[in-house]
GROMACS .gro file of C-alpha atoms in nm:
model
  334
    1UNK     CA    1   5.809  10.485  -2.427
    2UNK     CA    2   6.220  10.565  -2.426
    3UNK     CA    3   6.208  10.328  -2.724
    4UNK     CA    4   5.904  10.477  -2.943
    5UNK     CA    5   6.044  10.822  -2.902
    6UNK     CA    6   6.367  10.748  -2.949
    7UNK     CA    7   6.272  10.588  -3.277
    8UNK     CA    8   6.091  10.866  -3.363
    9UNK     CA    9   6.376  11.118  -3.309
   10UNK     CA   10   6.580  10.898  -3.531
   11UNK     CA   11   6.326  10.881  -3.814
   12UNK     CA   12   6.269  11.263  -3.764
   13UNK     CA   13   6.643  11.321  -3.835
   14UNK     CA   14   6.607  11.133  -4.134
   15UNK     CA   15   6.291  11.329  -4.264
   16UNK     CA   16   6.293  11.717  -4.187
   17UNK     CA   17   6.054  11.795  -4.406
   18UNK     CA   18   5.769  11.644  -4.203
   19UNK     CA   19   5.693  11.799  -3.868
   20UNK     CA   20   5.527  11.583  -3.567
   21UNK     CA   21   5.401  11.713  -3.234
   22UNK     CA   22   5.595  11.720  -2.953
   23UNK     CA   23   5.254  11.645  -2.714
   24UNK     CA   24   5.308  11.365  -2.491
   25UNK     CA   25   5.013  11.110  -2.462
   26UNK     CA   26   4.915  11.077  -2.086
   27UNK     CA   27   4.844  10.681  -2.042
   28UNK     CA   28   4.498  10.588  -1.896
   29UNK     CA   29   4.528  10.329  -1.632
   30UNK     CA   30   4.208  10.147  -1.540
   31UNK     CA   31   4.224   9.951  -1.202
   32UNK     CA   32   3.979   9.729  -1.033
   33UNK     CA   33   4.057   9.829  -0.656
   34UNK     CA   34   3.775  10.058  -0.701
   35UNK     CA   35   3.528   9.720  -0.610
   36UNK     CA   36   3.559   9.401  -0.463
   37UNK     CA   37   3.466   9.121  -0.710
   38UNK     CA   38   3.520   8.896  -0.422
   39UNK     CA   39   3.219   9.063  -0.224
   40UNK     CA   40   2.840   8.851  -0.325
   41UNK     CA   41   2.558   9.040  -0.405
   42UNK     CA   42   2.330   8.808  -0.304
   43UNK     CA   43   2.432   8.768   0.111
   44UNK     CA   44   2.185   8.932   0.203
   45UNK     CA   45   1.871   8.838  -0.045
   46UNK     CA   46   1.665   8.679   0.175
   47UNK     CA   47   1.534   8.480  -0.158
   48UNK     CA   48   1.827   8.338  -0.260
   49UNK     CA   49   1.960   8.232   0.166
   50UNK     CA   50   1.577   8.012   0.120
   51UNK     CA   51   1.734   7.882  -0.241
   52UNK     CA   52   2.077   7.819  -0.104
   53UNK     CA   53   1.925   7.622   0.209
   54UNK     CA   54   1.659   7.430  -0.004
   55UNK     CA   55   1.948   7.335  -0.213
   56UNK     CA   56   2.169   7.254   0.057
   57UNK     CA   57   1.924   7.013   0.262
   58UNK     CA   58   1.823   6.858  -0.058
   59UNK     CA   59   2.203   6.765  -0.129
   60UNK     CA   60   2.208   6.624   0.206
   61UNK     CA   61   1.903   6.405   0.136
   62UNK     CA   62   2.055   6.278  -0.213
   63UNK     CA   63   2.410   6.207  -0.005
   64UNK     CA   64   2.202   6.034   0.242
   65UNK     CA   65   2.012   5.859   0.006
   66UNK     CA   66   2.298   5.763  -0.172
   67UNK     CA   67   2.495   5.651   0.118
   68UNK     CA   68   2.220   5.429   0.212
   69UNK     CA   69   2.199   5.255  -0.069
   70UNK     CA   70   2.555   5.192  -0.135
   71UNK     CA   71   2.521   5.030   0.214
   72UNK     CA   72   2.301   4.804   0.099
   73UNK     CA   73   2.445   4.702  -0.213
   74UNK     CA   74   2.773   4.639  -0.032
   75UNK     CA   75   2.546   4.434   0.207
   76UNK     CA   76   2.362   4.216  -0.059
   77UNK     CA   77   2.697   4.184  -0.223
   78UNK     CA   78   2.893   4.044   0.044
   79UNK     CA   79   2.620   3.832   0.093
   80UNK     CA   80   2.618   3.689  -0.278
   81UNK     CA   81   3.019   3.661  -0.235
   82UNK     CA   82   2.976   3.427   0.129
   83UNK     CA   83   2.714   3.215  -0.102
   84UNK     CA   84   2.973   3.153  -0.380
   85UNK     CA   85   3.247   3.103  -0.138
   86UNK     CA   86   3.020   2.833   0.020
   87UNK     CA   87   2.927   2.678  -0.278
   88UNK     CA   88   3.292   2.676  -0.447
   89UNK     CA   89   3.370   2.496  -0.068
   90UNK     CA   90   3.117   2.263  -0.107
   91UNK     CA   91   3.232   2.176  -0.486
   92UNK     CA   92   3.589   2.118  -0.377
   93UNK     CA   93   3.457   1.873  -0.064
   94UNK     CA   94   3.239   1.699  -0.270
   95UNK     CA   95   3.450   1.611  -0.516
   96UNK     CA   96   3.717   1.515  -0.315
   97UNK     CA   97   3.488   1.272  -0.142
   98UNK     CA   98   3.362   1.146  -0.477
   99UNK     CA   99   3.748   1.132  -0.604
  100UNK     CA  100   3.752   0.914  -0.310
  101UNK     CA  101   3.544   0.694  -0.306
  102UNK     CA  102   3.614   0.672  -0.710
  103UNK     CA  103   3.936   0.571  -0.560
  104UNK     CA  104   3.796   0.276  -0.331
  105UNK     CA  105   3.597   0.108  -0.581
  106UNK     CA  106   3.698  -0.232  -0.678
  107UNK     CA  107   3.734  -0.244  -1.088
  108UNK     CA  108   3.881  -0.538  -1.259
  109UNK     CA  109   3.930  -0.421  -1.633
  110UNK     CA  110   4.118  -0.700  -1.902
  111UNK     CA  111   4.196  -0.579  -2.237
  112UNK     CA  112   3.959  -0.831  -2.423
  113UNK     CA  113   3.678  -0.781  -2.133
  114UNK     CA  114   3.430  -0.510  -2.099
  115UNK     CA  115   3.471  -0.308  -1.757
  116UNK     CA  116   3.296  -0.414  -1.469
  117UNK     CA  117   3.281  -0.263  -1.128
  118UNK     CA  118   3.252  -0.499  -0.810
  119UNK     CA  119   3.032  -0.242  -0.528
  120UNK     CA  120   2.888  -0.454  -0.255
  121UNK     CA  121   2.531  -0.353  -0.202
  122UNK     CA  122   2.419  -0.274   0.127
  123UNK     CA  123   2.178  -0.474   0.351
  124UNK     CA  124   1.900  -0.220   0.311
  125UNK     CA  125   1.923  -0.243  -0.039
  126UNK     CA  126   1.904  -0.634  -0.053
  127UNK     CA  127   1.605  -0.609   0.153
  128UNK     CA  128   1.437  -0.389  -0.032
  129UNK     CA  129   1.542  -0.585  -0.318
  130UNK     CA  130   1.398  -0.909  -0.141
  131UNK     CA  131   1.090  -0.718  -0.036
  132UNK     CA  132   1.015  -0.604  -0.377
  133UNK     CA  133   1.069  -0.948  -0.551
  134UNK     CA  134   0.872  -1.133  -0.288
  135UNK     CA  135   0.545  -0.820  -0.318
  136UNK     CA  136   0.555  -0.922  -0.687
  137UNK     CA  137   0.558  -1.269  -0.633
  138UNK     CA  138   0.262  -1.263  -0.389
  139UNK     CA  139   0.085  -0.976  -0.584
  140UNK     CA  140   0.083  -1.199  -0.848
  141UNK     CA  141   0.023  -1.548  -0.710
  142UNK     CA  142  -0.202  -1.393  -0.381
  143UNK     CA  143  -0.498  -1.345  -0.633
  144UNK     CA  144  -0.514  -1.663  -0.807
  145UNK     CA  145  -0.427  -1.848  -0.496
  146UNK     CA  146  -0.756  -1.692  -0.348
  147UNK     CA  147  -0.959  -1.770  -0.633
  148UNK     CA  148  -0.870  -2.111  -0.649
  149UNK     CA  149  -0.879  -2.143  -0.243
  150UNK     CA  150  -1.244  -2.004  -0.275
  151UNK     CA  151  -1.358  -2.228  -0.507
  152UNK     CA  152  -1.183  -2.538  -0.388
  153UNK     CA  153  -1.290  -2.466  -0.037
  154UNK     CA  154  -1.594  -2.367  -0.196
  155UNK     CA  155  -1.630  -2.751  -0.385
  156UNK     CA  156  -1.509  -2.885  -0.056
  157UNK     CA  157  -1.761  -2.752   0.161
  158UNK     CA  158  -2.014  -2.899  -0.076
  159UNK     CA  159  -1.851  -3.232  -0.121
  160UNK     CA  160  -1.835  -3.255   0.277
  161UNK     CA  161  -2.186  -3.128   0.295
  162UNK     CA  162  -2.326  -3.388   0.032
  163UNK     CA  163  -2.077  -3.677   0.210
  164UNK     CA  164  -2.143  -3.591   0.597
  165UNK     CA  165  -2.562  -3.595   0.497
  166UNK     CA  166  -2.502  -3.916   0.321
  167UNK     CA  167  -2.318  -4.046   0.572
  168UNK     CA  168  -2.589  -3.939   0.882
  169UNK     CA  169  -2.888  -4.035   0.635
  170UNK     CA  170  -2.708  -4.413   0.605
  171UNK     CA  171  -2.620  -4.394   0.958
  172UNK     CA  172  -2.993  -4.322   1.033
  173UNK     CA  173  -3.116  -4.622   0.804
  174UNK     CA  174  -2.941  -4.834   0.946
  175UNK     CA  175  -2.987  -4.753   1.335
  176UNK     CA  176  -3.362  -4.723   1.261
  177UNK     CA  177  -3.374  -5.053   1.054
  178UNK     CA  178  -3.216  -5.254   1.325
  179UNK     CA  179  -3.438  -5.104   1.634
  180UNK     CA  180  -3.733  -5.200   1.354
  181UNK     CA  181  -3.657  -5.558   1.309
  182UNK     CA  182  -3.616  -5.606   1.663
  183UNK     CA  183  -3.943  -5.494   1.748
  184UNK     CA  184  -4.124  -5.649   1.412
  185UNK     CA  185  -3.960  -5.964   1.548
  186UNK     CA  186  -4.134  -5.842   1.869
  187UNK     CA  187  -4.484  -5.799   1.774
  188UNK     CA  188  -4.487  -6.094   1.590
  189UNK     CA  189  -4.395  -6.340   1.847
  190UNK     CA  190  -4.623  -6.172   2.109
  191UNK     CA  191  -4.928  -6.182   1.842
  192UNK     CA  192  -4.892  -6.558   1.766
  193UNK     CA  193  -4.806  -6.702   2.098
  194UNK     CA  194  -5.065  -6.939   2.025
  195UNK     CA  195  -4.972  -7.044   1.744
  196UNK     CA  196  -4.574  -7.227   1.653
  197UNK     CA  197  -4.366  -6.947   1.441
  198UNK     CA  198  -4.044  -7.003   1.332
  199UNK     CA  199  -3.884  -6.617   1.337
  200UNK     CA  200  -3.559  -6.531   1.152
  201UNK     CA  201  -3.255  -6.438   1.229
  202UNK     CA  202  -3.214  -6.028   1.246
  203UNK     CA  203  -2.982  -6.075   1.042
  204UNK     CA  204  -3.139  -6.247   0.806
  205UNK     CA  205  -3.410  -5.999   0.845
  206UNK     CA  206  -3.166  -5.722   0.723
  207UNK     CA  207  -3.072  -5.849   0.390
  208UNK     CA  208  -3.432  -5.842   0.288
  209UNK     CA  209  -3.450  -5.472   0.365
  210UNK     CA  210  -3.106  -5.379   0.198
  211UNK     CA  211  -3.239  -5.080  -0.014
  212UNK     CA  212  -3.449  -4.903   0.213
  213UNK     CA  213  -3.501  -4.550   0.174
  214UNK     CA  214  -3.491  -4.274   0.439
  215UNK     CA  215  -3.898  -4.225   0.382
  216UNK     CA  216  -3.941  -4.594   0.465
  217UNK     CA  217  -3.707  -4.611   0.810
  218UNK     CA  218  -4.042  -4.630   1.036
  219UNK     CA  219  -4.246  -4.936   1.172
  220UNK     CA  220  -4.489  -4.954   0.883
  221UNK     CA  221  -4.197  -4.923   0.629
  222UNK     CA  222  -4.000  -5.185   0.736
  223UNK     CA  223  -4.338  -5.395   0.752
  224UNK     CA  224  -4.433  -5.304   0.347
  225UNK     CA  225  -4.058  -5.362   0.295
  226UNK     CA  226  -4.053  -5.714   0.412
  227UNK     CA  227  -4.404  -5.780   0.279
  228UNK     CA  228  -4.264  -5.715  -0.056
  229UNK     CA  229  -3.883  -5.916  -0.034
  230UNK     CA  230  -4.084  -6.212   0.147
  231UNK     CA  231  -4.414  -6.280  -0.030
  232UNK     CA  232  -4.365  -6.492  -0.336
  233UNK     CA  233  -4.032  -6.638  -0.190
  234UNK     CA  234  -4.153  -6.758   0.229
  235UNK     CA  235  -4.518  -6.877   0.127
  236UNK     CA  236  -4.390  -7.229   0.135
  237UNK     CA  237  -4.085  -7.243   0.341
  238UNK     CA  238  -4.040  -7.263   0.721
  239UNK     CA  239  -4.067  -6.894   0.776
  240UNK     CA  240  -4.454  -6.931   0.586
  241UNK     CA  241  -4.596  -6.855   0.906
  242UNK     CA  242  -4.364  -6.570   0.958
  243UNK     CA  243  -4.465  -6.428   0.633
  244UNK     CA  244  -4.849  -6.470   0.626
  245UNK     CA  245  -4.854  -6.235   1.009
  246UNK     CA  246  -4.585  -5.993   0.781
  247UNK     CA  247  -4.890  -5.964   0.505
  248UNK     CA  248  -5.144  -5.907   0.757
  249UNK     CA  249  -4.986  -5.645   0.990
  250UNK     CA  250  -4.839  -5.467   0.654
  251UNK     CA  251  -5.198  -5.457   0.534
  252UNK     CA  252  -5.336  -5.334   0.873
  253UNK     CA  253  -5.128  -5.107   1.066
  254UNK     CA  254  -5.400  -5.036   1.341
  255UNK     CA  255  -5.324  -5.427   1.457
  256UNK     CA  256  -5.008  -5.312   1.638
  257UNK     CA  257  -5.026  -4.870   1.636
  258UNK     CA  258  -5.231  -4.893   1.914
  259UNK     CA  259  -5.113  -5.184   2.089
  260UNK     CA  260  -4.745  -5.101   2.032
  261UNK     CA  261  -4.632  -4.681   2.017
  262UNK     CA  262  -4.313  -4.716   2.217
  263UNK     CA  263  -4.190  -4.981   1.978
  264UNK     CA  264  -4.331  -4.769   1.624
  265UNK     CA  265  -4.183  -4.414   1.806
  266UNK     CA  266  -3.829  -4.605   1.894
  267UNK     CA  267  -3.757  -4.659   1.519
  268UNK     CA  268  -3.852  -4.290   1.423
  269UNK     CA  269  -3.589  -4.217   1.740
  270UNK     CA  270  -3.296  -4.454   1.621
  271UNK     CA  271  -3.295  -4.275   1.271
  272UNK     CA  272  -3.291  -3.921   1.389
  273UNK     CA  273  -3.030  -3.961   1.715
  274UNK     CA  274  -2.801  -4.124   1.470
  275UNK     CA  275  -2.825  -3.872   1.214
  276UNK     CA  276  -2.838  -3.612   1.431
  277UNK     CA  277  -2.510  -3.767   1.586
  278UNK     CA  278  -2.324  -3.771   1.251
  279UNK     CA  279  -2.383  -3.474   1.148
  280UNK     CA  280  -2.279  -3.302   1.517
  281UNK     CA  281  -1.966  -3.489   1.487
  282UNK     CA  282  -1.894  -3.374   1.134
  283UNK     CA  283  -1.985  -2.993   1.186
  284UNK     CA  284  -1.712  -3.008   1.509
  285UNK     CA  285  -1.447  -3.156   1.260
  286UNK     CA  286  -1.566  -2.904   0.948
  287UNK     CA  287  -1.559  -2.599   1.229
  288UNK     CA  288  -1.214  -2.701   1.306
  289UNK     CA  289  -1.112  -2.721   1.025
  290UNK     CA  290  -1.259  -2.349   0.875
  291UNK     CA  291  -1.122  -2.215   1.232
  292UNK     CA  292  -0.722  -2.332   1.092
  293UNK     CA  293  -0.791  -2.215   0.749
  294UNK     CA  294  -0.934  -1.890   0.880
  295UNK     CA  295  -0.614  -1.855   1.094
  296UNK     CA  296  -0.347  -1.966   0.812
  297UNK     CA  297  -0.518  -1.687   0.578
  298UNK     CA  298  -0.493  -1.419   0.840
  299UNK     CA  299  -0.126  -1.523   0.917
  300UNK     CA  300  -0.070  -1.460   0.513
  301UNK     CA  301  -0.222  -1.143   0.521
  302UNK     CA  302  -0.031  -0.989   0.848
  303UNK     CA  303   0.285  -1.158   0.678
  304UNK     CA  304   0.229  -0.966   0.343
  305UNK     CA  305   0.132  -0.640   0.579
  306UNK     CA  306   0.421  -0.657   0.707
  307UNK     CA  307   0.667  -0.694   0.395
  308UNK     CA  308   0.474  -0.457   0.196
  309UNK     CA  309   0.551  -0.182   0.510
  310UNK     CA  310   0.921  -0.282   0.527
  311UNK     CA  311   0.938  -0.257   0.131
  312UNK     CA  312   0.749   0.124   0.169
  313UNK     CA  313   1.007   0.238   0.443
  314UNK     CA  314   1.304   0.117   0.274
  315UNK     CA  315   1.188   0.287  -0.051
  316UNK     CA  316   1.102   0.586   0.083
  317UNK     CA  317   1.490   0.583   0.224
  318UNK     CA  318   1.655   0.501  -0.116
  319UNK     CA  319   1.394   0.783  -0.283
  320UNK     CA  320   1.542   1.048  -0.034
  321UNK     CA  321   1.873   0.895  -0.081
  322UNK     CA  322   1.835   0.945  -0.488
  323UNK     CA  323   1.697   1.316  -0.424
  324UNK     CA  324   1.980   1.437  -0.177
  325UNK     CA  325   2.225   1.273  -0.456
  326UNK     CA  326   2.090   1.442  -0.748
  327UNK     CA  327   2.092   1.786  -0.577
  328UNK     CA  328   2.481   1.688  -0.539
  329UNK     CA  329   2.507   1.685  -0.891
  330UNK     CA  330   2.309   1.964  -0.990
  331UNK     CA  331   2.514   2.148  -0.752
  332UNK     CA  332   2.809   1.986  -0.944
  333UNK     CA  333   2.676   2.085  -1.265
  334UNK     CA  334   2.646   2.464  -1.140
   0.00000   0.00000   0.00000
């Protein structure tokens, strides 16, 4: 103010022709200590305490909230961290063990040979190895070796069959033709006491029935078997006498039936105990011999039981063996 009117004085020296009041302005001063900007309005609006306190607990919540979840994300976090941690451990140990072992295997490399790696395989491994070698084998050769079994067993049992019944049927014929000669030779000599009749020789007696059949092994057969070798060839000889009572009792079997059934039953007897006696004796040694094969086949099959379990186990190992490996190396490849 000391300025501005002292300027003014100065400018009024300069200029006397212009007059200026001599009023002095009276400053207006505005102050704000009249009210306290400091002091809320709104304290006591019961509206805006229930919008301050809704606010306040829903800030809480949110914080809350918040807090919560941070909690858990730490959580899941740390979590993820300990599973990396393990798995970058588990990555170092395994391939220090496979630097290792790497290490230990047994190489012999030339420079004009192609590498080759000497590993010893482990006895499981050759067993399995043996096991699956020897299932092929008897896979392969167990079918046709049952096949041909069956049907030679099969041609064998009817060989033995056709033999053994040959064999009782000739045993029969033979037992029955000699019992029948005795007691032709029998009947003979008791009919023609009376009269002088040179009789043969059994044996002679048995080359003229060589060629009998089974039919023909009874007392009347060996009768019409002589009949026919002798007549024609004894009519004139010293056994003609022998031969004409041979004709007669061939042509008339009630001449000695009656007279004689013990002797015509014995011959019927001879043949069937000595057939029945070969074939006895030959269904013991056939029985026998079925009973070993049956055994030997059941031996085969509890022998290939047993591989073919050994071979499952010991590939059931090396599959769980592969699987734990190639999770190793997925792990690796991770």
């Amino acid at each position: 103010m000391y300025n501005v009117q002292h300027y003014i004085k100065i400018y009024n020296q300069r200029n006397h022709k212009s007059t200026t009041p001599h009023t002095p302005k009276i400053p207006t001063t505005r102050l704000l200590c009249e009210c306290d900007i400091y002091t809320s309005i709104y304290d006591n609006d019961p509206q805006m305490k229930a919008v301050m306190e809704n606010y306040n607990r829903q800030a809480s919540e949110r914080f809350k909230e918040y807090d919560e979840r941070m909690n858990k994300n730490r959580k899941e976090c740390k979590e993820q961290c300990d599973k990396e941690i393990q798995k970058i451990i588990l990555k170092d140990k395994l391939d220090k063990e496979l630097t290792e072992k790497f290490a230990t295997l047994h190489t012999d490399i030339q420079n004009d040979a192609i590498p080759t790696c000497v590993c010893e395989k482990s006895l499981a491994d050759k067993t399995e190895k043996f096991c699956l070698n020897c299932g092929k084998t008897m896979g392969g050769v167990a079918p046709g070796w049952g096949l041909v079994s069956g049907l030679v067993y099969a041609g064998w049992s009817q060989y033995v069959a056709t033999t053994v019944a040959k064999a009782a049927t000739n045993a029969g014929i033979k037992a029955g033709v000699k019992v029948g000669l005795v007691n032709v030779t029998k009947i003979v000599t008791e009919l023609s006491k009376d009269t002088l009749v040179e009789i043969p020789s059994i044996e002679m007696l048995e080359t003229l029935t060589t060629g009998i059949s089974a039919d023909n092994v009874t007392l009347s057969g060996i009768f019409n078997t002589l009949n026919s070798a002798m007549t024609g060839k004894y009519n004139y000889d010293t056994y003609s006498q022998f031969s004409m009572w041979i004709q007669n009792l061939a042509g008339n079997h009630r001449l000695y039936t009656r007279r004689y059934p013990t002797e015509v039953a014995a011959v019927e007897t001879a043949f069937d105990n000595a057939k029945t006696g070969i074939l006895t004796k030959a269904g013991n040694a056939t029985s026998s011999l079925t009973t070993g094969i049956t055994a030997s086949i059941i031996a085969i099959v509890v022998i290939i039981l047993i591989m073919v379990i050994i071979y499952l186990i010991l590939r059931y190992r090396r599959k769980k063996k592969m699987k734990k490996k190639l999770q190793y190396i997925k792990l690796l490849e991770e």
